[in-house]
Short mmCIF file of C-alpha atoms and ligand atoms in Angstrom, two decimals:
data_model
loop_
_atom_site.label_atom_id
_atom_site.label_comp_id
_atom_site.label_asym_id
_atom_site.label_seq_id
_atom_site.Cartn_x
_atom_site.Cartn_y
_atom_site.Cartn_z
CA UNK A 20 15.70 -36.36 -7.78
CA UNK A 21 14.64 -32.66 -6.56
CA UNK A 22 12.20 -31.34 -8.55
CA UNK A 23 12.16 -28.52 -6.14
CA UNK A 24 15.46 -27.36 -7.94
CA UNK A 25 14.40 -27.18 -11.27
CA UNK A 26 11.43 -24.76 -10.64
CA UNK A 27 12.01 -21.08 -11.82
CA UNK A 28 15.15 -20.05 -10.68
CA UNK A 29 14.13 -16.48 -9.75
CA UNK A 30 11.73 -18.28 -6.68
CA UNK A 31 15.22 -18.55 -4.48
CA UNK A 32 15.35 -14.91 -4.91
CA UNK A 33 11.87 -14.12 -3.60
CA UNK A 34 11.92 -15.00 0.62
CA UNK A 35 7.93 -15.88 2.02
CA UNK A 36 6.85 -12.06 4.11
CA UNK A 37 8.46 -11.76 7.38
CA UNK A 38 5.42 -9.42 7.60
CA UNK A 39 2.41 -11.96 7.59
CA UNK A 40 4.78 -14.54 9.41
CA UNK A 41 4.88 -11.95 12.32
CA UNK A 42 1.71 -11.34 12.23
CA UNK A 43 0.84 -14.91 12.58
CA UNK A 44 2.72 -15.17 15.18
CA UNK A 45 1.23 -12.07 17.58
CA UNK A 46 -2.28 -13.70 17.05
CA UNK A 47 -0.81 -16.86 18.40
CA UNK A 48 0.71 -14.86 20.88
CA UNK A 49 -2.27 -14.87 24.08
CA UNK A 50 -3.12 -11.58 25.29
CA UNK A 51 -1.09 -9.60 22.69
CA UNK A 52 -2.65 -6.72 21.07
CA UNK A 53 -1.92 -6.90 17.39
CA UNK A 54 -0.89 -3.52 15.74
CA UNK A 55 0.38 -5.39 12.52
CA UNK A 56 -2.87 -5.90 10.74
CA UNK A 57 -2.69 -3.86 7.57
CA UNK A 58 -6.41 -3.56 6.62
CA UNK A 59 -9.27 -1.83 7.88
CA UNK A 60 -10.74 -3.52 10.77
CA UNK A 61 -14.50 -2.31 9.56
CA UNK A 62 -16.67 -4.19 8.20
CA UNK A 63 -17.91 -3.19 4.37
CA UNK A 64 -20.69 -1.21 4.24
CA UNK A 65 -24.58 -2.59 4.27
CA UNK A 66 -25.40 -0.92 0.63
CA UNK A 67 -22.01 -2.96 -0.92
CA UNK A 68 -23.12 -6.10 0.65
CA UNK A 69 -26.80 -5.73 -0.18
CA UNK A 70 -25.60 -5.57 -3.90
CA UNK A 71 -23.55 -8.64 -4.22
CA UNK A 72 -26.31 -10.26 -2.32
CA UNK A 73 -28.64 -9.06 -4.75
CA UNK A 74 -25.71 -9.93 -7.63
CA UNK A 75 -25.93 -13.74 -6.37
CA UNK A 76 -29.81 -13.78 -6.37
CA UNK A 77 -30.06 -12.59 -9.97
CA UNK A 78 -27.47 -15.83 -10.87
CA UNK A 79 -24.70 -13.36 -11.83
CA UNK A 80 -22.45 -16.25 -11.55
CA UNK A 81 -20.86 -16.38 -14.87
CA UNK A 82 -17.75 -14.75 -16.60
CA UNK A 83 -17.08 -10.92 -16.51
CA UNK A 84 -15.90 -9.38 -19.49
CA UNK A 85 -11.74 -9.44 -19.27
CA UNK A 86 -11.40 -5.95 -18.38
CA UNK A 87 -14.14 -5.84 -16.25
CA UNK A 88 -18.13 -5.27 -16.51
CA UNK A 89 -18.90 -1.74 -18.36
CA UNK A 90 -21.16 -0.24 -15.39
CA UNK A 91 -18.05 -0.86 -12.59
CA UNK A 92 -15.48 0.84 -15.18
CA UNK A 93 -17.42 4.02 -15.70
CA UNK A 94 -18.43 4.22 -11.80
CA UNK A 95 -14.54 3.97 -11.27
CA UNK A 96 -13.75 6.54 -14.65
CA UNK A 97 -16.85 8.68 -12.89
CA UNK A 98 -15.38 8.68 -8.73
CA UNK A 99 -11.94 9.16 -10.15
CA UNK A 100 -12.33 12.59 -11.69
CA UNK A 101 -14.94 13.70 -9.13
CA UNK A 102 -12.68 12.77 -6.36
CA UNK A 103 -9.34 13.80 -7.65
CA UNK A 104 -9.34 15.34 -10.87
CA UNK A 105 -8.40 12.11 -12.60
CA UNK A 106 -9.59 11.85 -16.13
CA UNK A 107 -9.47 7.83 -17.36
CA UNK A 108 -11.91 6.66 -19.98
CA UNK A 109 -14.08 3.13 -18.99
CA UNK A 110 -11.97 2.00 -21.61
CA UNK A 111 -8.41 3.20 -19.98
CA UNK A 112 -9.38 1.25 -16.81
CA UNK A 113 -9.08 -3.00 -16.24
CA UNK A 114 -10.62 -4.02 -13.04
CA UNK A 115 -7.94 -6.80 -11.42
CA UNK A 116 -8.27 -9.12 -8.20
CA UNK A 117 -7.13 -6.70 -5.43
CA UNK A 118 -4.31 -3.74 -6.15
CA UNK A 119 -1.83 -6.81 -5.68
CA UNK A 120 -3.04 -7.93 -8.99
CA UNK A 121 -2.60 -4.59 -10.49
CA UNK A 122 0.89 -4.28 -9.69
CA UNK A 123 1.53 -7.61 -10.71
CA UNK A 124 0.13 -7.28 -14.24
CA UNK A 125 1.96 -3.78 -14.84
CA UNK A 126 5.65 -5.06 -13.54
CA UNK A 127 5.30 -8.05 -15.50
CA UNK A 128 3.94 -6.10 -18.52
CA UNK A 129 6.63 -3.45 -18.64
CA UNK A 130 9.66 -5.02 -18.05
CA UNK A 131 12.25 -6.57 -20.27
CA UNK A 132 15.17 -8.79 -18.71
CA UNK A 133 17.49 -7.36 -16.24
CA UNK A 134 15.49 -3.67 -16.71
CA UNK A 135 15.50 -1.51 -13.12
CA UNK A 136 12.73 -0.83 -11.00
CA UNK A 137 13.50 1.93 -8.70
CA UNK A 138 11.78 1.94 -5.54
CA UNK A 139 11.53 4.03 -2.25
CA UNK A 140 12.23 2.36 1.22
CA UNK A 141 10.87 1.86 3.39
CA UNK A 142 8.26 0.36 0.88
CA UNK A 143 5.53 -2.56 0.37
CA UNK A 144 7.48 -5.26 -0.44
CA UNK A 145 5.11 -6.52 -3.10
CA UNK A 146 6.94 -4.24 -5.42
CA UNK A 147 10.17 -5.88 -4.31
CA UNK A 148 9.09 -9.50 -5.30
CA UNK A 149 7.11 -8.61 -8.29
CA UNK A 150 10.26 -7.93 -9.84
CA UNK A 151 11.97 -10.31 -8.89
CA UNK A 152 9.94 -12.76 -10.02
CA UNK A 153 9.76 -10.96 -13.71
CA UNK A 154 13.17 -11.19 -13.65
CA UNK A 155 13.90 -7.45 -13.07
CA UNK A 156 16.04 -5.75 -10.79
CA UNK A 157 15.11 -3.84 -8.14
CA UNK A 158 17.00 -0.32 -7.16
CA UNK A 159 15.98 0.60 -3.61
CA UNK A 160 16.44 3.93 -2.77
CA UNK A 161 16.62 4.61 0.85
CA UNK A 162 14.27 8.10 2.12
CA UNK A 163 14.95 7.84 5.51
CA UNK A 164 17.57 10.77 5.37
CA UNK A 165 14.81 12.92 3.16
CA UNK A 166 11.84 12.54 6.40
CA UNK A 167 10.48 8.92 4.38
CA UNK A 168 10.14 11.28 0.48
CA UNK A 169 11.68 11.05 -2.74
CA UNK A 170 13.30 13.87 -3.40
CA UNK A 171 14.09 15.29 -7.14
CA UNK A 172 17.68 15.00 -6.34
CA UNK A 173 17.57 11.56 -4.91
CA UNK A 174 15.79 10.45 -7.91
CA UNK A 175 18.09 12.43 -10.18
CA UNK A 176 21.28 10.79 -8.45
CA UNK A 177 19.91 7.22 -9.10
CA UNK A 178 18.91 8.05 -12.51
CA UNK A 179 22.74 9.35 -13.51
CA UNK A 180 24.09 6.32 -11.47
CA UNK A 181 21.81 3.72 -13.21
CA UNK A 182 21.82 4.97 -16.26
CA UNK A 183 19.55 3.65 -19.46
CA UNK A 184 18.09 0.18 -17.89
CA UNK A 185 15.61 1.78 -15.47
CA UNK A 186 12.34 1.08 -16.89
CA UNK A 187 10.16 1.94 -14.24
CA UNK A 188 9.41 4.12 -11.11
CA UNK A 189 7.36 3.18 -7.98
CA UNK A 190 5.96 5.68 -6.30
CA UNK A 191 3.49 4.97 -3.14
CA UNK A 192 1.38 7.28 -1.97
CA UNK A 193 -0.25 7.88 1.37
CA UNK A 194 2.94 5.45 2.05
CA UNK A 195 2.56 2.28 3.91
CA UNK A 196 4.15 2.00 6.00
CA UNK A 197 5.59 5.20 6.86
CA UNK A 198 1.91 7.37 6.49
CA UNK A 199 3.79 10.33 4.88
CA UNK A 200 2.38 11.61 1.83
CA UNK A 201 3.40 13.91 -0.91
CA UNK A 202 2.06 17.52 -2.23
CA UNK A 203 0.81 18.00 -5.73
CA UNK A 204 4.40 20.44 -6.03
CA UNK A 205 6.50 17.38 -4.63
CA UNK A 206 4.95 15.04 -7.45
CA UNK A 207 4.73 17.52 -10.19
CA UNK A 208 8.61 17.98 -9.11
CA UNK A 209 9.36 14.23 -9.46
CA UNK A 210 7.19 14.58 -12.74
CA UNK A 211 10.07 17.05 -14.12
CA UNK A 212 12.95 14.55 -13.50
CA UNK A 213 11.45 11.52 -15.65
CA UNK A 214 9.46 13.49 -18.33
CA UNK A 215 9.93 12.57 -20.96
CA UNK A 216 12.45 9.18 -20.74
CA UNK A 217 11.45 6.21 -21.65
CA UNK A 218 10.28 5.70 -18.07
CA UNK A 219 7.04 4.34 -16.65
CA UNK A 220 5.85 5.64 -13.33
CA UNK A 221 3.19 3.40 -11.10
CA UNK A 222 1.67 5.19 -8.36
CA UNK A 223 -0.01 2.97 -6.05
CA UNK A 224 -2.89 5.36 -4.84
CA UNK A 225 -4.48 2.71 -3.04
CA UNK A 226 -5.05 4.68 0.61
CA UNK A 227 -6.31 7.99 -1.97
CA UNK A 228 -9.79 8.26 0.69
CA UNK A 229 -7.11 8.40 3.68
CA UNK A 230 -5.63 11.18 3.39
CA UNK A 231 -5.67 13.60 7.02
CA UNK A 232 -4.60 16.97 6.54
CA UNK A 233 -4.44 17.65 2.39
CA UNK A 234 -6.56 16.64 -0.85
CA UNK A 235 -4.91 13.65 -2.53
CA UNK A 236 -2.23 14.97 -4.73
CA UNK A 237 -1.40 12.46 -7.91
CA UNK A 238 1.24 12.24 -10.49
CA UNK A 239 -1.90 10.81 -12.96
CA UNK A 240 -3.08 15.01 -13.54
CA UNK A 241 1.03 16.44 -13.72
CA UNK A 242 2.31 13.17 -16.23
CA UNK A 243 -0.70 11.18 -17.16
CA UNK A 244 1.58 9.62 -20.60
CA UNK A 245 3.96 7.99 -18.49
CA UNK A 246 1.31 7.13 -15.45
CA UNK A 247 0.20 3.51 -14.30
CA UNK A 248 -2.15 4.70 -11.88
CA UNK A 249 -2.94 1.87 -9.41
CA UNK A 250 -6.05 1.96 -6.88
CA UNK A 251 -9.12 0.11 -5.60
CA UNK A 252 -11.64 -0.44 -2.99
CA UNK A 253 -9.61 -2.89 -0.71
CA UNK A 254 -8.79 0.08 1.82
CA UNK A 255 -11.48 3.13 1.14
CA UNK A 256 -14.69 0.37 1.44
CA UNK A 257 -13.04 -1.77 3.70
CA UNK A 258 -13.26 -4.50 0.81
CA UNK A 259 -10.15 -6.27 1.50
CA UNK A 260 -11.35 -9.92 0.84
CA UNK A 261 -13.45 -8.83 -1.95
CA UNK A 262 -10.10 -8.58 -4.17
CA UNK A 263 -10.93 -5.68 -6.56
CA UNK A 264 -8.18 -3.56 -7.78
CA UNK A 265 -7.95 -0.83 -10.95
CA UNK A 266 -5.75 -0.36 -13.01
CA UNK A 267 -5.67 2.69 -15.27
CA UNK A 268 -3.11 4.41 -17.98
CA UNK A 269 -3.89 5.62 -21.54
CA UNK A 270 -5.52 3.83 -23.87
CA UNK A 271 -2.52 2.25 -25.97
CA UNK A 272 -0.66 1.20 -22.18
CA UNK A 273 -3.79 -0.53 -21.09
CA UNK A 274 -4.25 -2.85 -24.61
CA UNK A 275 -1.08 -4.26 -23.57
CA UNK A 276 -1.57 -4.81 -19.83
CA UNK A 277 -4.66 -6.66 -20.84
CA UNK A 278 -2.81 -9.53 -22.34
CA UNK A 279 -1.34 -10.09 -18.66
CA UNK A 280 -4.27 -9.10 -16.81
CA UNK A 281 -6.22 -11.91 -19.37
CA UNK A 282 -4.09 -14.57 -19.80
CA UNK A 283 -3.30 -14.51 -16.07
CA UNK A 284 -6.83 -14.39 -14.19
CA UNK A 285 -8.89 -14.13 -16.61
CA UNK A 286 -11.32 -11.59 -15.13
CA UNK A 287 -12.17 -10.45 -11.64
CA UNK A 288 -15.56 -12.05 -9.82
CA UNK A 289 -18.52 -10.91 -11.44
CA UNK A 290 -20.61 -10.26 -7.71
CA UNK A 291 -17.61 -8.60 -6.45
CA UNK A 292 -17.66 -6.38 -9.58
CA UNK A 293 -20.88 -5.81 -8.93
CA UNK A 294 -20.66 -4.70 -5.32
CA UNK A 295 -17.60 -2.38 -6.05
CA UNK A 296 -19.42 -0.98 -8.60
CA UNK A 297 -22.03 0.01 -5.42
CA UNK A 298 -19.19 1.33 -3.76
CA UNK A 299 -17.72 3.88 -6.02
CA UNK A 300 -21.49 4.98 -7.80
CA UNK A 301 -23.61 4.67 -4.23
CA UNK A 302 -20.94 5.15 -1.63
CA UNK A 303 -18.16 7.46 -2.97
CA UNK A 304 -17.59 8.78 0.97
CA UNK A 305 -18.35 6.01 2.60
CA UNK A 306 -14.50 6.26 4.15
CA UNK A 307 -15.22 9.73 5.77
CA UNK A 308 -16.55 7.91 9.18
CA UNK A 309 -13.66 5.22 8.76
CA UNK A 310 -10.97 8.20 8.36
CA UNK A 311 -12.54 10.48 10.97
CA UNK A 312 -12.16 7.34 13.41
CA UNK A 313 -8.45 6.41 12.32
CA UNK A 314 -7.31 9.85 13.13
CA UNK A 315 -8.55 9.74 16.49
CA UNK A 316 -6.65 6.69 17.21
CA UNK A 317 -3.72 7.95 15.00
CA UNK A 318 -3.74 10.87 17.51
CA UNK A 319 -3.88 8.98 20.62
CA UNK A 320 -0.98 6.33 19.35
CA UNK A 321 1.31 9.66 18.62
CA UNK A 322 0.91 11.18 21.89
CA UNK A 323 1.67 7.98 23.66
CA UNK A 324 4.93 7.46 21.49
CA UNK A 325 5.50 11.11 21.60
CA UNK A 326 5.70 11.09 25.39
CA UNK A 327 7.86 7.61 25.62
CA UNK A 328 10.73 9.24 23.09
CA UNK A 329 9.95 7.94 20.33
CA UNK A 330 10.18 10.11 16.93
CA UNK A 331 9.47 10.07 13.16
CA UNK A 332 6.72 11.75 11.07
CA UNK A 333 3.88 12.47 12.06
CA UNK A 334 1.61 10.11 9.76
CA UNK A 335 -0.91 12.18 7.25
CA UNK A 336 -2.11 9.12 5.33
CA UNK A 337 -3.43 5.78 5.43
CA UNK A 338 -3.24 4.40 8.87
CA UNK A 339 0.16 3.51 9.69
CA UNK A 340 3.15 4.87 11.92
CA UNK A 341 6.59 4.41 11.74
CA UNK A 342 8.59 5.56 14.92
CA UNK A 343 12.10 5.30 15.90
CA UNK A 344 12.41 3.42 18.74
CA UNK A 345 14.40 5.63 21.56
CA UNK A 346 18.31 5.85 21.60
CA UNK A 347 18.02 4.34 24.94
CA UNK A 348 16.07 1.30 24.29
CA UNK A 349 17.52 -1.71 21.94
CA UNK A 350 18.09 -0.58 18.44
CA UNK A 351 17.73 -3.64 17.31
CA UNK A 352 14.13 -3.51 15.34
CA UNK A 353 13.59 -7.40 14.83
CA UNK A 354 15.10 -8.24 18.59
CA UNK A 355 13.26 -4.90 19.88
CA UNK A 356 9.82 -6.00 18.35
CA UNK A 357 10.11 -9.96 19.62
CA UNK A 358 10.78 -8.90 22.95
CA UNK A 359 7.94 -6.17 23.06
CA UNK A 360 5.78 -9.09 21.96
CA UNK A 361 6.72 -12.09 24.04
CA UNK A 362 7.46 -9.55 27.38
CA UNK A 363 4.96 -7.02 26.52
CA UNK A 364 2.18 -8.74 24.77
CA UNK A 365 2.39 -5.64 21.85
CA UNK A 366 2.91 -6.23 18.48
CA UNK A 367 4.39 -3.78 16.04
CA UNK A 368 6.34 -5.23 12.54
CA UNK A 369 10.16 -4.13 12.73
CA UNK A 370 10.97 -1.51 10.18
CA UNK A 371 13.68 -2.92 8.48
CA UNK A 372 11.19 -5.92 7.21
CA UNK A 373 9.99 -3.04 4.56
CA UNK A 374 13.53 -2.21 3.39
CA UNK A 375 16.50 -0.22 4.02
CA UNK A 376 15.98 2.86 5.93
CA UNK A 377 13.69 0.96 8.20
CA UNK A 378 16.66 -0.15 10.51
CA UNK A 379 15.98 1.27 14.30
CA UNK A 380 11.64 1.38 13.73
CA UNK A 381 8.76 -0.04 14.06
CA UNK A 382 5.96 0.24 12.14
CA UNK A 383 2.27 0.33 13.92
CA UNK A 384 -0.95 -0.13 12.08
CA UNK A 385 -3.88 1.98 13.83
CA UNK A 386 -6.72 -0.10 11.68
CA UNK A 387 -7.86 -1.73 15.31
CA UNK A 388 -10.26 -0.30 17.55
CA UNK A 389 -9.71 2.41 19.86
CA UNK A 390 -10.12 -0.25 23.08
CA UNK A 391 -7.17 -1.94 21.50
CA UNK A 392 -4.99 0.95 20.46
CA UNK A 393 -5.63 2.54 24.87
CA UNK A 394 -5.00 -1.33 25.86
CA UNK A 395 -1.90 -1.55 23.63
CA UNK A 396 -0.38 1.87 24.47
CA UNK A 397 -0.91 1.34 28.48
CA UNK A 398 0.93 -2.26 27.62
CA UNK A 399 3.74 -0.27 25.65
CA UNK A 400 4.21 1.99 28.52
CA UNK A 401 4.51 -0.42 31.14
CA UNK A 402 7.22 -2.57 28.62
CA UNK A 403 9.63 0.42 28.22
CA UNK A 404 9.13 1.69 31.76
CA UNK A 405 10.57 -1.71 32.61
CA UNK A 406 13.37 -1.66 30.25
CA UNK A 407 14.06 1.36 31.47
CA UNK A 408 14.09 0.68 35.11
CA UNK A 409 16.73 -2.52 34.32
CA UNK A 410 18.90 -0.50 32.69
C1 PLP B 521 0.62 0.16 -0.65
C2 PLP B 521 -0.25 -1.01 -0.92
N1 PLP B 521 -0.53 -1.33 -2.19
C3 PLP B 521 -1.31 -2.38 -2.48
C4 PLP B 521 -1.86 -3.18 -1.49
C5 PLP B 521 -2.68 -4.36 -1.89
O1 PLP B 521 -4.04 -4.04 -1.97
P1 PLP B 521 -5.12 -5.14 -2.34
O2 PLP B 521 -5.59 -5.76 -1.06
O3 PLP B 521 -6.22 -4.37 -3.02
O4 PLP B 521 -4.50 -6.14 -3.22
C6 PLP B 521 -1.59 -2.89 -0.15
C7 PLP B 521 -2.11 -3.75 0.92
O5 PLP B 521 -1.80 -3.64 2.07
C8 PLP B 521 -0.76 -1.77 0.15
O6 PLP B 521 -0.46 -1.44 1.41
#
């Protein structure tokens, strides 16, 4: 007997993350400086912890309401529209363990059997799995020939070629892990190819506070109907282990993703509730110092690649670049990234471990501190000068 074999079927489908396994192994790796980590390496700010300390002292230790307590919906309904325009109700919002849980609820909630899930690579793999596992299908569309973007005619092509079954539409933006980002023209755009079809979009606005060089452009203003907007505190507050997530669509969209969102988890922690809801009401910029940090070590990480040979766009969200590693060096991402690791005590995750399109790069997370990134990149430079010099 196996049990093991009778479990769901759709598990064999769904591999364990390359991503965290490689990441495992760099911190077991002595010496090597870890550029895989994809979460803020500050710690949360003194206000949100004074709150859930405060939360625990006042025995707030029972059940939330399913959708979340009333005072962290309308802080999140109030930072939405004063940061970007965004107009949910309390009331179109559920509050959800983490983005993860989020995107979860929504892929399980609007798909049917065998319905297509079209999403851009390079890509968070979540998306990838999710679907899997609700028994979906997965259309990955490859942007590395459109600079790492959707286009309006890639989408269109894979909309005539897929025909009715496509159900849903991911769209990621800042992107990890490429750090491009779109314009509100480039969304509203998209927005023209799926309005009105019987098409859900889910933007996953989770790195919204880290945006460099533009205001955060979302699809939730141009097609708000058809919208799943996705965000939380995980990156912006550096709340990453506090696992709160928000969901928001209209009013009739949310009902439904309740039953998941209940019937799965429940509710999120009440004390975490209660120190996002510090977050967004007290701290609504509390990422400015955070961002203004990243980009310096963004800056420093691109000149150092710059000057090695190594190319791809320069990032203008969330804190992540993904580089081509030069036509000299071996093109091999997963061989290229164990070698720079065990010879050259760096770690970077290969590119291809987020999809197609990510053959030949490597993707490097700039969420450690600047005496790690100038350690790293003088490490980096003395591992390809010595490739180069054996060649
Ligand atoms: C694009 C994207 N979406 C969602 C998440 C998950 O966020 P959370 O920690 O809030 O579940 C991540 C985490 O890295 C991410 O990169």
């Amino acid at each position: 007997m196996n049990l093991v074999d009778h479990m769901n079927q759709k598990l064999k489908l769904v591999k364990p993350s390359p991503i965290l396994s490689f990441s495992v192994l760099a911190d077991q790796t002595p010496g090597a400086v870890n550029f895989t980590v994809g979460e803020p390496d500050f710690a949360t700010p003194e206000h949100v912890k004074e709150a859930a300390i405060t939360s625990i002292q006042a025995n707030r230790s029972h059940y939330a309401p399913s959708n979340g307590i009333s005072e962290l919906k309308e802080a999140a309904s109030n930072f939405l529209k004063q940061k970007y325009d965004q107009d949910y109700s309390p009331e179109e919002i559920i509050v959800t363990c983490g983005a993860s849980e989020a995107i979860y609820t929504i892929i399980l909630s609007v798909l049917n059997a065998g319905e297509k899930v079209l999403i851009p690579t390079p890509c968070f793999p979540l998306y990838i799995a999710d679907t899997m596992i609700a028994g979906g299908q997965p259309v990955l569309i490859d942007t590395s020939a459109t600079d790492f973007k959707l286009t309006p005619d890639l989408l269109q092509e894979t909309l005539d070629r897929e025909s009715d079954s496509v159900r849903l539409l991911v769209l990621n933006y800042p992107v990890n892990p490429t750090g491009v980002t779109y314009s509100q023209e480039e969304l509203n755009a998209l927005a023209d190819v799926v309005r009105g079809r019987d098409i859900f979009l889910m933007c996953d606005e989770i790195y919204s506070e880290l945006n460099y060089d533009q205001k955060h452009a979302s699809l939730a203003k141009t097609l708000p109907e058809q919208t799943i907007l996705v965000t939380g505190v995980s990156k912006s507050h550096a709340m990453t282990g506090w696992r709160i997530g928000l969901l928001c669509a209209p009013k009739a969209i949310t009902q439904e993703l309740g039953k998941i969102h209940q019937f799965t988890i429940t509710t999120a922690a009440t004390v975490t509730q209660d120190a996002a809801r510090e977050a967004l009401e007290n701290g609504p910029d509390d990422c400015q110092p955070m961002k203004a940090e990243y980009q310096k070590r963004r800056d420093y990480i691109m000149q150092v690649l710059t000057n090695l040979g190594f190319t791809g766009p320069q990032p203008r969200g969330a804190f992540y670049i993904f580089t081509q590693i030069p036509q000299d060096l071996n093109q091999d991402d997963v061989a290229f990234a164990q070698d720079l690791l065990q010879e050259g005590k760096v770690a970077a995750v290969p590119g291809s471990y987020f999809g197609p399109g990510g053959e030949g790069c490597l993707r490097f997370s700039y969420a450690t501190s600047q005496d790690n990134v100038e350690r790293g990149m003088k490490l980096l430079q003395e591992y390809v000068q010595k490739q180069r010099a054996a060649q």
